[in-house]
Short mmCIF file of C-alpha atoms in Angstrom, two decimals:
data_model
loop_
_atom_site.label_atom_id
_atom_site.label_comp_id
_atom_site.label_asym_id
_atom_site.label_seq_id
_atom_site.Cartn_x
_atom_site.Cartn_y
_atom_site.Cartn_z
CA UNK A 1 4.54 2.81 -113.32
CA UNK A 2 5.92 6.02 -114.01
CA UNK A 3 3.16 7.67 -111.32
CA UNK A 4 4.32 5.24 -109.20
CA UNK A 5 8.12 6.40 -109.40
CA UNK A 6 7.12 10.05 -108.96
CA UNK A 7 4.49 9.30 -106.27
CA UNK A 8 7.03 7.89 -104.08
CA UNK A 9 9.90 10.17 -104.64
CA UNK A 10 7.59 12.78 -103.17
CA UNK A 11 6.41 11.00 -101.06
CA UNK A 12 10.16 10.02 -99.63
CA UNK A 13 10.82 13.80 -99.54
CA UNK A 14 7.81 14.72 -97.58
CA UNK A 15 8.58 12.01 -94.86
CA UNK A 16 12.09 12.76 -94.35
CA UNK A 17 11.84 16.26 -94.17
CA UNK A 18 9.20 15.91 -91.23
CA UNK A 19 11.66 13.40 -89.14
CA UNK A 20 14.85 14.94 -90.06
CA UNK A 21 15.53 16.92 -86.88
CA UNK A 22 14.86 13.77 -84.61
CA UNK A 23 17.18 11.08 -87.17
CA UNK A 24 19.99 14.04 -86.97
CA UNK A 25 20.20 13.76 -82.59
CA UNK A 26 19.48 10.17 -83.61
CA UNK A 27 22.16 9.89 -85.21
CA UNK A 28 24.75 11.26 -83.01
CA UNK A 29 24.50 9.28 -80.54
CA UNK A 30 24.18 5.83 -82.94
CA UNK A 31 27.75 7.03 -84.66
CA UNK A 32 29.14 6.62 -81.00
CA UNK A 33 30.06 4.96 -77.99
CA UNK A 34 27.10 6.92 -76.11
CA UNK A 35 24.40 6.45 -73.82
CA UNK A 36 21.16 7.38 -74.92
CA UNK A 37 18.60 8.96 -72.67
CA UNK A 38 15.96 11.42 -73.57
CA UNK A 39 17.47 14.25 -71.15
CA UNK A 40 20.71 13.65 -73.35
CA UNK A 41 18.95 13.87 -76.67
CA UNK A 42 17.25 17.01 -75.39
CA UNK A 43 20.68 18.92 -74.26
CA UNK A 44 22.24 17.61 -77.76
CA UNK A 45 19.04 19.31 -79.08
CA UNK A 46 19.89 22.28 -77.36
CA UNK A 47 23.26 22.04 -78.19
CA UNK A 48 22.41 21.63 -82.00
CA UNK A 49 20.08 25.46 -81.60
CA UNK A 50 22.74 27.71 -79.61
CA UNK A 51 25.87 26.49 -82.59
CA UNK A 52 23.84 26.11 -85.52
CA UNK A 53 20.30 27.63 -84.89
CA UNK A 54 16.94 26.05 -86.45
CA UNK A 55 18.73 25.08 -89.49
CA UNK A 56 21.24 22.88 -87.43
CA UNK A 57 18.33 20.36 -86.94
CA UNK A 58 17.98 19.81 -90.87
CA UNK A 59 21.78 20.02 -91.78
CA UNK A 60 22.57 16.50 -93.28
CA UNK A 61 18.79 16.87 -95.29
CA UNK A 62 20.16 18.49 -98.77
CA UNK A 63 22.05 14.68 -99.70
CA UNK A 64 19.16 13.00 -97.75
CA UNK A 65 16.66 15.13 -99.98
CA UNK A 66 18.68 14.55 -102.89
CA UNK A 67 18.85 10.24 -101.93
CA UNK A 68 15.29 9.80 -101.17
CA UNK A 69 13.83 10.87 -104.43
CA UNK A 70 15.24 8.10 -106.64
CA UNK A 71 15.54 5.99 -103.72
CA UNK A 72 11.72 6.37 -102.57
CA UNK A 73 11.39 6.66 -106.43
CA UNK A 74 12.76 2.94 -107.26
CA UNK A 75 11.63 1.45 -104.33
CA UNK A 76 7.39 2.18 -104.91
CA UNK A 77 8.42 2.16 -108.57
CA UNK A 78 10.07 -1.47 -108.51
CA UNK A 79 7.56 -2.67 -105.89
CA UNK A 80 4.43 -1.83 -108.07
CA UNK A 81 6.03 -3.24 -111.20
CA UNK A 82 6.71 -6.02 -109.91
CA UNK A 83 3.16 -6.83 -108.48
CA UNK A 84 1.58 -5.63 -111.75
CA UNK A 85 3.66 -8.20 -113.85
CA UNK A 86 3.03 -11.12 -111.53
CA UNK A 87 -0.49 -9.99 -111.04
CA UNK A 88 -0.20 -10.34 -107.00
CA UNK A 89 -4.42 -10.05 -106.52
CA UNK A 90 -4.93 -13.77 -108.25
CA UNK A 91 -2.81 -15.46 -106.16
CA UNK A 92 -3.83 -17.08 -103.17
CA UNK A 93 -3.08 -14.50 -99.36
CA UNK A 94 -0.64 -16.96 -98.72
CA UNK A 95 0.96 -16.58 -101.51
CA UNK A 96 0.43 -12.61 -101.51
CA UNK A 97 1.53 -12.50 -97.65
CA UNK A 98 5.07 -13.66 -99.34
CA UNK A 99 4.77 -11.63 -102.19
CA UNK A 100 4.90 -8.66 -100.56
CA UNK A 101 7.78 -9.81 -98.01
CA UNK A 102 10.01 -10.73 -101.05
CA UNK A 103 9.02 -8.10 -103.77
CA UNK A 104 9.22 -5.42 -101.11
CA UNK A 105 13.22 -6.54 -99.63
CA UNK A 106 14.15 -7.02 -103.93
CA UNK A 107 13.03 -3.04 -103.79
CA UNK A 108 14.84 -1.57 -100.75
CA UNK A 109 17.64 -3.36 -102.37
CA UNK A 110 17.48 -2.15 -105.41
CA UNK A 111 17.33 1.13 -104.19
CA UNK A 112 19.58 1.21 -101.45
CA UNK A 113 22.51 0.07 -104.13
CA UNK A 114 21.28 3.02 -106.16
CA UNK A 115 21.60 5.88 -103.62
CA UNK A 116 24.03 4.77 -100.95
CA UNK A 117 26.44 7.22 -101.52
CA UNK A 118 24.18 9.95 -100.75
CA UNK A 119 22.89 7.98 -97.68
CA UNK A 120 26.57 7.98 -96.77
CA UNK A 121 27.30 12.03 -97.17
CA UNK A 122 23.92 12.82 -94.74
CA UNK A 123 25.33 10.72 -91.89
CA UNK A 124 28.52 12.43 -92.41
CA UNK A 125 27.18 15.65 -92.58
CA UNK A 126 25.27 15.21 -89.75
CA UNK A 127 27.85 14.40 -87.92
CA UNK A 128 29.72 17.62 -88.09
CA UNK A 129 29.69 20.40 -85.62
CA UNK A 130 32.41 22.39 -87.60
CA UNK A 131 30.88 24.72 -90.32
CA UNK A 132 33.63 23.64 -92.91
CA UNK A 133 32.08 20.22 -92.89
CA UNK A 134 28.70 20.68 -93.45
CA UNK A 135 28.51 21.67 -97.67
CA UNK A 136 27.83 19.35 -99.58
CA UNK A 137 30.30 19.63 -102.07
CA UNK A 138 33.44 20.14 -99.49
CA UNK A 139 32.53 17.20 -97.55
CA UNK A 140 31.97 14.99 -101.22
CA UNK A 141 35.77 16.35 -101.91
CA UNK A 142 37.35 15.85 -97.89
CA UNK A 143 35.83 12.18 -98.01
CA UNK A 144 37.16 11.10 -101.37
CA UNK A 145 40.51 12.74 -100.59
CA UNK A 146 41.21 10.71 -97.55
CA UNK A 147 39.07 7.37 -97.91
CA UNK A 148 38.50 7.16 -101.81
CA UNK A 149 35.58 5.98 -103.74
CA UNK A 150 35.33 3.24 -101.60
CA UNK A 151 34.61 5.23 -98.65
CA UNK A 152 31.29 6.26 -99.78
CA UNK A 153 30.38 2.78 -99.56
CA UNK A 154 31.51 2.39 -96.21
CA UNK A 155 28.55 -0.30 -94.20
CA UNK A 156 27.22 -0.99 -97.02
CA UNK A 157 26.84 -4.79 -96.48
CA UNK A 158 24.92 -3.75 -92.83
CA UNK A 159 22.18 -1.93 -95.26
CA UNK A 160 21.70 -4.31 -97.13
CA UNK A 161 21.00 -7.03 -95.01
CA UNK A 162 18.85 -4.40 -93.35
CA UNK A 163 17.06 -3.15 -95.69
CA UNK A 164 15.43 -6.59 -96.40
CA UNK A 165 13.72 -6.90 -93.01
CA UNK A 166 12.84 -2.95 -92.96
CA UNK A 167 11.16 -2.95 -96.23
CA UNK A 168 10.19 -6.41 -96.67
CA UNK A 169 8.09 -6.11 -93.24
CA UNK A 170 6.71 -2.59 -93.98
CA UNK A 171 5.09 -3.68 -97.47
CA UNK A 172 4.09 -6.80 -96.33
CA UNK A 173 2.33 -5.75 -92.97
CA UNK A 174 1.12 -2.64 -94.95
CA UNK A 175 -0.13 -4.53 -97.87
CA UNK A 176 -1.69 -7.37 -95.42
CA UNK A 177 -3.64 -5.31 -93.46
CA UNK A 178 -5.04 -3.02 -96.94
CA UNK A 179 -5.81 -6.49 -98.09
CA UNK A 180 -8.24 -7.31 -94.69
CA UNK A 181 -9.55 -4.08 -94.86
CA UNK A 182 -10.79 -4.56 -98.68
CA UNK A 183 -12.70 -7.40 -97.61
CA UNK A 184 -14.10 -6.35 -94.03
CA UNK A 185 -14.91 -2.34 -94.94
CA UNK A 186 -14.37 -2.32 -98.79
CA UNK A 187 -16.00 1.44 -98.39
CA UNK A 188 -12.91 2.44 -96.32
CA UNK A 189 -10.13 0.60 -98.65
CA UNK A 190 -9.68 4.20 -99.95
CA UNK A 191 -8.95 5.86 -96.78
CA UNK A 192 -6.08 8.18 -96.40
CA UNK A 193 -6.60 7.97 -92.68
CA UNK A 194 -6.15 4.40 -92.65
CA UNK A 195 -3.14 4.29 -95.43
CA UNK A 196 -1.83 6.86 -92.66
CA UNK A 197 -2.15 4.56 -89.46
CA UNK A 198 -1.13 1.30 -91.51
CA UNK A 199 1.64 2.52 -92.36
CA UNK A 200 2.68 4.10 -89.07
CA UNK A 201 1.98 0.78 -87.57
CA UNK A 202 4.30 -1.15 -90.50
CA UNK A 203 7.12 1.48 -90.13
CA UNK A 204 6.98 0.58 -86.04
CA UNK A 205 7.55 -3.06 -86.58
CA UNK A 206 10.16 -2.82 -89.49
CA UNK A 207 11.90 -0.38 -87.28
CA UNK A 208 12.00 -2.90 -84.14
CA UNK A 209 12.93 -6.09 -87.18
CA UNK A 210 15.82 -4.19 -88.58
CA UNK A 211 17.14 -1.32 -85.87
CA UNK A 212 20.29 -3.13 -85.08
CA UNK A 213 21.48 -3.34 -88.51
CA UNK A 214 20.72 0.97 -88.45
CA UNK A 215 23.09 1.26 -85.42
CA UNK A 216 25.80 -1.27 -87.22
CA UNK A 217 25.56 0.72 -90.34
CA UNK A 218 25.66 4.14 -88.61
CA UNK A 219 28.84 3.13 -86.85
CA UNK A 220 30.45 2.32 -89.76
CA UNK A 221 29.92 4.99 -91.94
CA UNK A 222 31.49 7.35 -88.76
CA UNK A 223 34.56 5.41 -87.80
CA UNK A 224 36.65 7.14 -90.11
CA UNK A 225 35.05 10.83 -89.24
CA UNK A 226 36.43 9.60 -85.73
CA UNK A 227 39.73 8.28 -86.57
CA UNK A 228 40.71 11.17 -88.50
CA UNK A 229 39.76 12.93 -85.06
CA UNK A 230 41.71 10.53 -82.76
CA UNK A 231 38.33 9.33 -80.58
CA UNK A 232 38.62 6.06 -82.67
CA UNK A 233 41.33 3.00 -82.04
CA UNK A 234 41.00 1.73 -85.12
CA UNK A 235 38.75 0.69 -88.29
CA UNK A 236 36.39 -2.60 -88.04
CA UNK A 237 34.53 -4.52 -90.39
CA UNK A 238 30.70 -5.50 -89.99
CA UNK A 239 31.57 -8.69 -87.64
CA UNK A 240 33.73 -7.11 -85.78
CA UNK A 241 31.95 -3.89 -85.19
CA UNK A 242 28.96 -5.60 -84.08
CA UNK A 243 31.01 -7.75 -81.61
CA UNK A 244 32.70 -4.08 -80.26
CA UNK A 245 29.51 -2.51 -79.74
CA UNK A 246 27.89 -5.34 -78.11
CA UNK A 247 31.11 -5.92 -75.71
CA UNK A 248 31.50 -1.93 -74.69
CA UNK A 249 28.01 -0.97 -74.54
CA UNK A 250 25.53 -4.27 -73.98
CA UNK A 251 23.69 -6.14 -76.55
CA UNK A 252 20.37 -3.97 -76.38
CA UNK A 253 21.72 -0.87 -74.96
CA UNK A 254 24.41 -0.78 -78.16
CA UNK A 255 22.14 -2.36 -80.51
CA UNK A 256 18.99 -0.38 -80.26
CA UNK A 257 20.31 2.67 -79.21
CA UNK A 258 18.11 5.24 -79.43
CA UNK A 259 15.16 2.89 -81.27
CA UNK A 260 12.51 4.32 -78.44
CA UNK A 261 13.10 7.61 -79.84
CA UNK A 262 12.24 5.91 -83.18
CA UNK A 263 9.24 4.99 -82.06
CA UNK A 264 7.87 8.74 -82.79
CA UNK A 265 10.19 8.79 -86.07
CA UNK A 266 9.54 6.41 -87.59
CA UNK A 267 5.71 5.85 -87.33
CA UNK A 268 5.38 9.52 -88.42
CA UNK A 269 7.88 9.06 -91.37
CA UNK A 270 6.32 5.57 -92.92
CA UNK A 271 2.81 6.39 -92.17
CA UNK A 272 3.31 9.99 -94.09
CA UNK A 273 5.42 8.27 -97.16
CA UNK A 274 2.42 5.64 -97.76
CA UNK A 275 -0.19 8.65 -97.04
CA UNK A 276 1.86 11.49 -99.38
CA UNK A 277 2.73 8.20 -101.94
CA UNK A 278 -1.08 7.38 -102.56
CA UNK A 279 -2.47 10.56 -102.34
CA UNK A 280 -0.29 11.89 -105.10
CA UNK A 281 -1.11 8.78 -107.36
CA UNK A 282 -4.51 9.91 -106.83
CA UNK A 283 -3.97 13.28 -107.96
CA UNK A 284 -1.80 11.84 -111.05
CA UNK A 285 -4.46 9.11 -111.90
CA UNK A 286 -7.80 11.76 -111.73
CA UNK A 287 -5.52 14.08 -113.75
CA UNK A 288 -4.58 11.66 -116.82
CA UNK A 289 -8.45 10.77 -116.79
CA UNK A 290 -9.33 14.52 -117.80
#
């Protein structure tokens, strides 16, 4: 259990890292009433380079860094405990196919309540184009001076109803397809290559089952960076915000803004956390046995 906690924190930093320059254009344009196309994700790229340089496209990654350890941490951790003490492999696949639906949304939960805050302070961070915004510690003090502790916790109810179609369909499509490919090619059930492409393929369908809820959340953990700057009417709730985007910008053009670009993100980001994860708790496992 405790490999499993450290396998996956590394894992989570690893994956993160590697994506972090696409989620922070991602981002932008998900925090606001914006079309996305790829020719204006490339000149917010370039934007990002001649204000900020190379290091623009990774501000918002120290808190994100700093959140996916115990949150990639809790959520392996809580996911392997969990099928160890209900000994998953006796159960019929039926009952496994479920297992790893449920077990998996209980863990993104779990962690999600854990780390939000952090999740929180890299959207707002990444947000900022003004230097005075982007430490870690300034924007911490800015946000609870004008919005509180409850700020940090601002779309928090859009993650978590999120989070349990992201992770619940990444471990159980993961899981489901390790599970075929112990029984057709039992040789190749240790494959990094394949724990790579399985879970590219899982982190491309949990992206699709939950992207709307990303965009919600996104949005809601802005509108007060954009009230504060007058480019904001007002503050909504999770109802209402999703009835605003969907009334100003379209149902799929507001809702899955920028999910093509996730397409390349996400894949990347899964498959590498399920690679990094296992290969590590190799490493741990061969080293305990010496």
């Amino acid at each position: 259990s405790v490999n499993s906690f450290l396998a996956g924190g590394i894992a989570g930093i690893c994956a993160k890292s590697i994506v972090a320059p696409l989620d922070r254009i991602k981002i932008l344009f998900q925090a606001k009433n914006r079309i996305f196309t790829y020719r204006a994700a490339f000149e917010e790229g370039l934007d990002i380079l001649s204000k900020q340089g190379v290091r623009g496209f990774w501000y918002g990654n120290v808190p994100n860094i700093v959140r996916i350890f115990p949150y990639a941490s809790i959520q392996f951790g809580v996911f392997d405990l969990v099928r160890e003490h209900v000994h998953a492999e006796q159960h019929s696949k039926l009952e496994r196919r479920v297992f790893h639906f449920m077990s998996g949304s209980l863990a993104g939960m779990t962690a999600t309540g854990v780390t939000y805050p952090l999740e929180f302070l890299r959207t707002r961070i990444a947000l900022s184009k003004d230097s005075k915004h982007l430490n870690l510690w300034a924007s911490i003090y800015n946000i609870y001076k004008v919005e509180g502790l409850r700020g940090f916790y601002a779309g928090f109810s859009s993650s978590l109803l999120g989070i349990i179609p992201y992770t619940g369909t990444g471990f159980f499509i993961f899981h489901s397809l390790k599970d075929e490919l112990r029984v057709i090619y039992p040789h190749l059930n240790k494959s990094k290559a394949f724990d790579f492409i399985f879970g590219s393929f899982s982190g491309l369908v949990a992206q699709i089952a939950s992207y709307p809820f990303d965009v919600i959340r996104k949005r809601m953990q802005a509108q007060k960076f954009y009230l504060n700057k007058g480019e904001l009417d007002k503050s909504r709730g999770l109802i209402q915000m999703t009835i605003y985007i969907v009334q100003s910008e379209g149902f799929f053009r507001g809702l899955f803004k920028g999910l093509t670009m996730n397409f390349f993100k996400g894949p990347i980001a899964v498959g590498a956390s399920f690679t990094v994860k296992n290969i590590v708790n190799s490493l741990l496992e061969r080293k305990e046995a010496h």
